[in-house]
Every structure is written in C-alpha cells, then in structure tokens.
Amino acid sequence: MQKFKDRWQIKHNWQLIFPILGMLSLIFSSYLIAKYILNLTNIPQTNNFYFGILSAIVVVFCFVFLFITLKLFNILEPKWKVSYRWELIAIFIAFAVTGSTAARISDPILSFLSLDKASTNGWIYWPIRILIIFPVYQILLLIVGWIFGQFKFFWDFEKKMLNRMGLARFLKD
C-alpha cells in the first residue's frame, strides 16, 4: 500500500478517495459500454454465457481505459503543473461530473423553453442546447472543482479558456 501511496504522492489517508473513485468510475464506464455492446446481440440476459461475456468485456475495457488514462496523466501532469499526482484524478473526476451534470441540466432548461428534440429542427435545437450548456458548464466546473478541492486549478483553467475565446473582459480578479 505504501508503494501505491508513494506513486500517487498521497500523504494523508483521506486522499485515497480519489484513486478509489477513479477506479470505480473506470469500472462503471466499462460496464456501461459492455452492457451496450451486449444489448446489440441476441444473447438472453439470463444466460450464464451472457454474464461471462459481459465480465470479459468489462475487464478488457477496464484495461484499455486504465492504459489511456495513465498515458493522459503522463502528458497532462507537466502541462497542468499540479502539486500532487492524486490531484490529476480529482481533476479528471471533476471534469466528468461537470460534463455529465451540465448535459443533464440542459434538458429541463430546454423543456422549460418549450424546445423538444423531437419537435424542434436540429439546426435550431443543437445550437441552442450548446449555448445553454456552455455557461452552465462553466459555473458547474467551478462548483465541482471547489467540492473536489481543486478550485484554484479550475479558476485558472476558466480564465485561460475565456481569454482564448476573447471573453476575459467579463472576468475581474
């Protein structure tokens, strides 16, 4: 366990929550993809063969996602200049939670505006949805970043992104 803590620069036991959440997220994502893939087949879900294939696909995707994630850590660690490696996991989780939440929140907002995917032209629906998601995402990113103890990183990230978009004049430090 100490070797794991040293690798991720974990100084306090409470920081172990981030690798645990990261692994649970990785397993859950693999499960959802495996389930989707198997739903495209005609294998009955009560069959033992189904559970064996499901387990095998989950394991394969876990390794694939873990490999990709660790490669991303190696690329982003020097670029993002975080103090500890475990913070990368917290940042990745914050991005994932924020993106999913912003997408979920946009549906009720669009319903409130009487815009429905089925009844609205796609050329109108999708640009409006993106315009709604964008500010919601920016606000949520700061809130979720604060919850995960990474507010400074996300505040700097927001300022850099808005500056690149020419919207930095709206931010006053």
Tab-separated table of C-alpha atoms in Angstrom:
chain	number	residue	atom	x	y	z
A	1	MET	CA	0.000	0.000	0.000
A	2	GLN	CA	2.852	2.368	0.766
A	3	LYS	CA	4.225	1.878	-2.745
A	4	PHE	CA	0.824	2.910	-4.165
A	5	LYS	CA	0.702	5.962	-1.894
A	6	ASP	CA	4.201	6.973	-2.930
A	7	ARG	CA	3.404	6.570	-6.635
A	8	TRP	CA	0.381	8.876	-6.370
A	9	GLN	CA	2.041	11.191	-3.798
A	10	ILE	CA	-0.661	10.512	-1.223
A	11	LYS	CA	0.310	11.984	2.142
A	12	HIS	CA	-2.979	11.531	4.032
A	13	ASN	CA	-5.377	8.592	4.020
A	14	TRP	CA	-8.364	10.776	3.003
A	15	GLN	CA	-6.625	11.380	-0.343
A	16	LEU	CA	-7.125	7.682	-1.163
A	17	ILE	CA	-10.747	8.564	-2.002
A	18	PHE	CA	-9.647	9.904	-5.395
A	19	PRO	CA	-7.938	6.732	-6.691
A	20	ILE	CA	-10.863	4.698	-5.325
A	21	LEU	CA	-13.418	6.944	-7.062
A	22	GLY	CA	-11.305	6.849	-10.213
A	23	MET	CA	-11.238	3.049	-10.290
A	24	LEU	CA	-14.967	2.805	-9.543
A	25	SER	CA	-15.681	5.271	-12.368
A	26	LEU	CA	-13.468	3.291	-14.721
A	27	ILE	CA	-15.219	0.009	-13.850
A	28	PHE	CA	-18.683	1.574	-14.136
A	29	SER	CA	-17.878	3.126	-17.532
A	30	SER	CA	-16.564	-0.223	-18.739
A	31	TYR	CA	-19.726	-1.926	-17.504
A	32	LEU	CA	-21.988	0.562	-19.311
A	33	ILE	CA	-20.101	0.098	-22.583
A	34	ALA	CA	-20.084	-3.691	-22.212
A	35	LYS	CA	-23.810	-3.703	-21.493
A	36	TYR	CA	-24.445	-1.519	-24.556
A	37	ILE	CA	-22.375	-3.822	-26.765
A	38	LEU	CA	-24.152	-6.924	-25.488
A	39	ASN	CA	-27.574	-5.329	-25.959
A	40	LEU	CA	-26.763	-5.262	-29.683
A	41	THR	CA	-26.601	-9.083	-29.624
A	42	ASN	CA	-29.373	-11.638	-29.188
A	43	ILE	CA	-27.864	-13.317	-26.119
A	44	PRO	CA	-30.513	-13.722	-23.371
A	45	GLN	CA	-29.595	-11.803	-20.244
A	46	THR	CA	-30.376	-14.756	-18.008
A	47	ASN	CA	-27.808	-16.939	-19.726
A	48	ASN	CA	-24.519	-17.672	-17.890
A	49	PHE	CA	-22.747	-17.142	-21.198
A	50	TYR	CA	-24.066	-13.558	-21.193
A	51	PHE	CA	-22.538	-12.832	-17.776
A	52	GLY	CA	-19.249	-14.414	-18.805
A	53	ILE	CA	-19.026	-12.297	-21.968
A	54	LEU	CA	-20.143	-9.210	-20.022
A	55	SER	CA	-17.382	-9.788	-17.456
A	56	ALA	CA	-14.755	-10.340	-20.147
A	57	ILE	CA	-15.719	-7.148	-21.991
A	58	VAL	CA	-15.682	-5.177	-18.719
A	59	VAL	CA	-12.175	-6.423	-17.928
A	60	VAL	CA	-10.917	-5.571	-21.422
A	61	PHE	CA	-12.365	-2.064	-21.310
A	62	CYS	CA	-11.024	-1.531	-17.777
A	63	PHE	CA	-7.511	-2.242	-19.010
A	64	VAL	CA	-7.976	-0.109	-22.124
A	65	PHE	CA	-9.363	2.833	-20.125
A	66	LEU	CA	-6.659	2.464	-17.478
A	67	PHE	CA	-3.947	2.450	-20.152
A	68	ILE	CA	-5.387	5.564	-21.828
A	69	THR	CA	-5.864	7.350	-18.506
A	70	LEU	CA	-2.316	6.680	-17.333
A	71	LYS	CA	-0.965	7.911	-20.689
A	72	LEU	CA	-3.049	11.069	-20.307
A	73	PHE	CA	-1.674	11.552	-16.786
A	74	ASN	CA	1.879	11.397	-18.130
A	75	ILE	CA	1.050	14.002	-20.784
A	76	LEU	CA	-1.010	16.343	-18.590
A	77	GLU	CA	0.984	16.228	-15.335
A	78	PRO	CA	3.772	18.539	-16.556
A	79	LYS	CA	1.350	20.706	-18.530
A	80	TRP	CA	-1.112	21.311	-15.696
A	81	LYS	CA	1.596	21.675	-13.040
A	82	VAL	CA	-0.329	20.074	-10.190
A	83	SER	CA	1.320	19.703	-6.793
A	84	TYR	CA	0.476	16.011	-6.324
A	85	ARG	CA	-0.333	13.213	-8.773
A	86	TRP	CA	-3.559	12.300	-6.960
A	87	GLU	CA	-4.862	15.762	-7.900
A	88	LEU	CA	-4.936	14.647	-11.531
A	89	ILE	CA	-7.524	12.025	-10.601
A	90	ALA	CA	-9.583	14.639	-8.740
A	91	ILE	CA	-9.415	16.933	-11.780
A	92	PHE	CA	-10.460	14.163	-14.187
A	93	ILE	CA	-13.391	13.212	-11.951
A	94	ALA	CA	-14.438	16.866	-11.648
A	95	PHE	CA	-14.422	17.219	-15.444
A	96	ALA	CA	-16.514	14.046	-15.820
A	97	VAL	CA	-19.059	15.025	-13.165
A	98	THR	CA	-19.363	18.538	-14.570
A	99	GLY	CA	-19.872	17.417	-18.161
A	100	SER	CA	-22.499	14.848	-17.248
A	101	THR	CA	-24.320	17.243	-14.934
A	102	ALA	CA	-24.343	20.100	-17.459
A	103	ALA	CA	-25.788	17.796	-20.116
A	104	ARG	CA	-28.482	16.579	-17.703
A	105	ILE	CA	-29.379	20.089	-16.560
A	106	SER	CA	-29.790	21.353	-20.131
A	107	ASP	CA	-32.779	19.054	-20.791
A	108	PRO	CA	-35.098	20.608	-18.177
A	109	ILE	CA	-33.996	24.089	-19.245
A	110	LEU	CA	-34.846	23.300	-22.869
A	111	SER	CA	-38.178	21.796	-21.791
A	112	PHE	CA	-38.932	24.975	-19.850
A	113	LEU	CA	-38.260	26.936	-23.056
A	114	SER	CA	-40.625	24.536	-24.908
A	115	LEU	CA	-37.817	23.204	-27.078
A	116	ASP	CA	-38.052	19.472	-27.644
A	117	LYS	CA	-35.617	17.396	-29.684
A	118	ALA	CA	-38.470	15.632	-31.470
A	119	SER	CA	-40.426	18.762	-32.422
A	120	THR	CA	-37.607	21.280	-32.997
A	121	ASN	CA	-35.437	21.398	-36.076
A	122	GLY	CA	-31.932	20.062	-35.309
A	123	TRP	CA	-30.354	23.214	-36.770
A	124	ILE	CA	-32.159	25.208	-34.073
A	125	TYR	CA	-32.211	22.693	-31.207
A	126	TRP	CA	-28.489	21.804	-31.040
A	127	PRO	CA	-27.030	25.335	-31.234
A	128	ILE	CA	-29.451	26.481	-28.529
A	129	ARG	CA	-28.605	23.454	-26.391
A	130	ILE	CA	-24.876	24.158	-26.750
A	131	LEU	CA	-25.425	27.839	-25.916
A	132	ILE	CA	-27.293	26.778	-22.781
A	133	ILE	CA	-24.801	24.088	-21.756
A	134	PHE	CA	-21.761	26.369	-22.113
A	135	PRO	CA	-22.469	28.838	-19.263
A	136	VAL	CA	-23.971	26.090	-17.093
A	137	TYR	CA	-20.808	24.045	-17.601
A	138	GLN	CA	-18.541	26.974	-16.689
A	139	ILE	CA	-20.359	27.620	-13.426
A	140	LEU	CA	-20.608	23.933	-12.552
A	141	LEU	CA	-16.905	23.444	-13.282
A	142	LEU	CA	-16.008	25.955	-10.583
A	143	ILE	CA	-18.507	24.499	-8.102
A	144	VAL	CA	-17.456	20.874	-8.665
A	145	GLY	CA	-13.785	21.918	-8.717
A	146	TRP	CA	-14.291	23.562	-5.330
A	147	ILE	CA	-16.006	20.422	-3.967
A	148	PHE	CA	-13.034	18.315	-5.103
A	149	GLY	CA	-10.541	20.788	-3.622
A	150	GLN	CA	-9.301	21.999	-6.998
A	151	PHE	CA	-10.887	25.457	-7.218
A	152	LYS	CA	-7.619	27.266	-7.981
A	153	PHE	CA	-6.852	24.911	-10.873
A	154	PHE	CA	-10.324	25.322	-12.370
A	155	TRP	CA	-10.411	29.087	-11.818
A	156	ASP	CA	-7.107	29.404	-13.694
A	157	PHE	CA	-8.438	26.998	-16.343
A	158	GLU	CA	-11.597	29.115	-16.786
A	159	LYS	CA	-9.627	32.344	-17.070
A	160	LYS	CA	-7.294	30.859	-19.687
A	161	MET	CA	-10.169	29.412	-21.714
A	162	LEU	CA	-12.243	32.591	-21.637
A	163	ASN	CA	-9.165	34.625	-22.501
A	164	ARG	CA	-8.577	32.450	-25.581
A	165	MET	CA	-12.207	32.970	-26.582
A	166	GLY	CA	-11.883	36.742	-26.177
A	167	LEU	CA	-14.309	36.787	-23.246
A	168	ALA	CA	-11.780	37.539	-20.498
A	169	ARG	CA	-13.056	41.110	-20.173
A	170	PHE	CA	-16.005	39.669	-18.227
A	171	LEU	CA	-13.638	38.359	-15.537
A	172	LYS	CA	-12.246	40.724	-12.969
A	173	ASP	CA	-9.771	39.320	-10.439
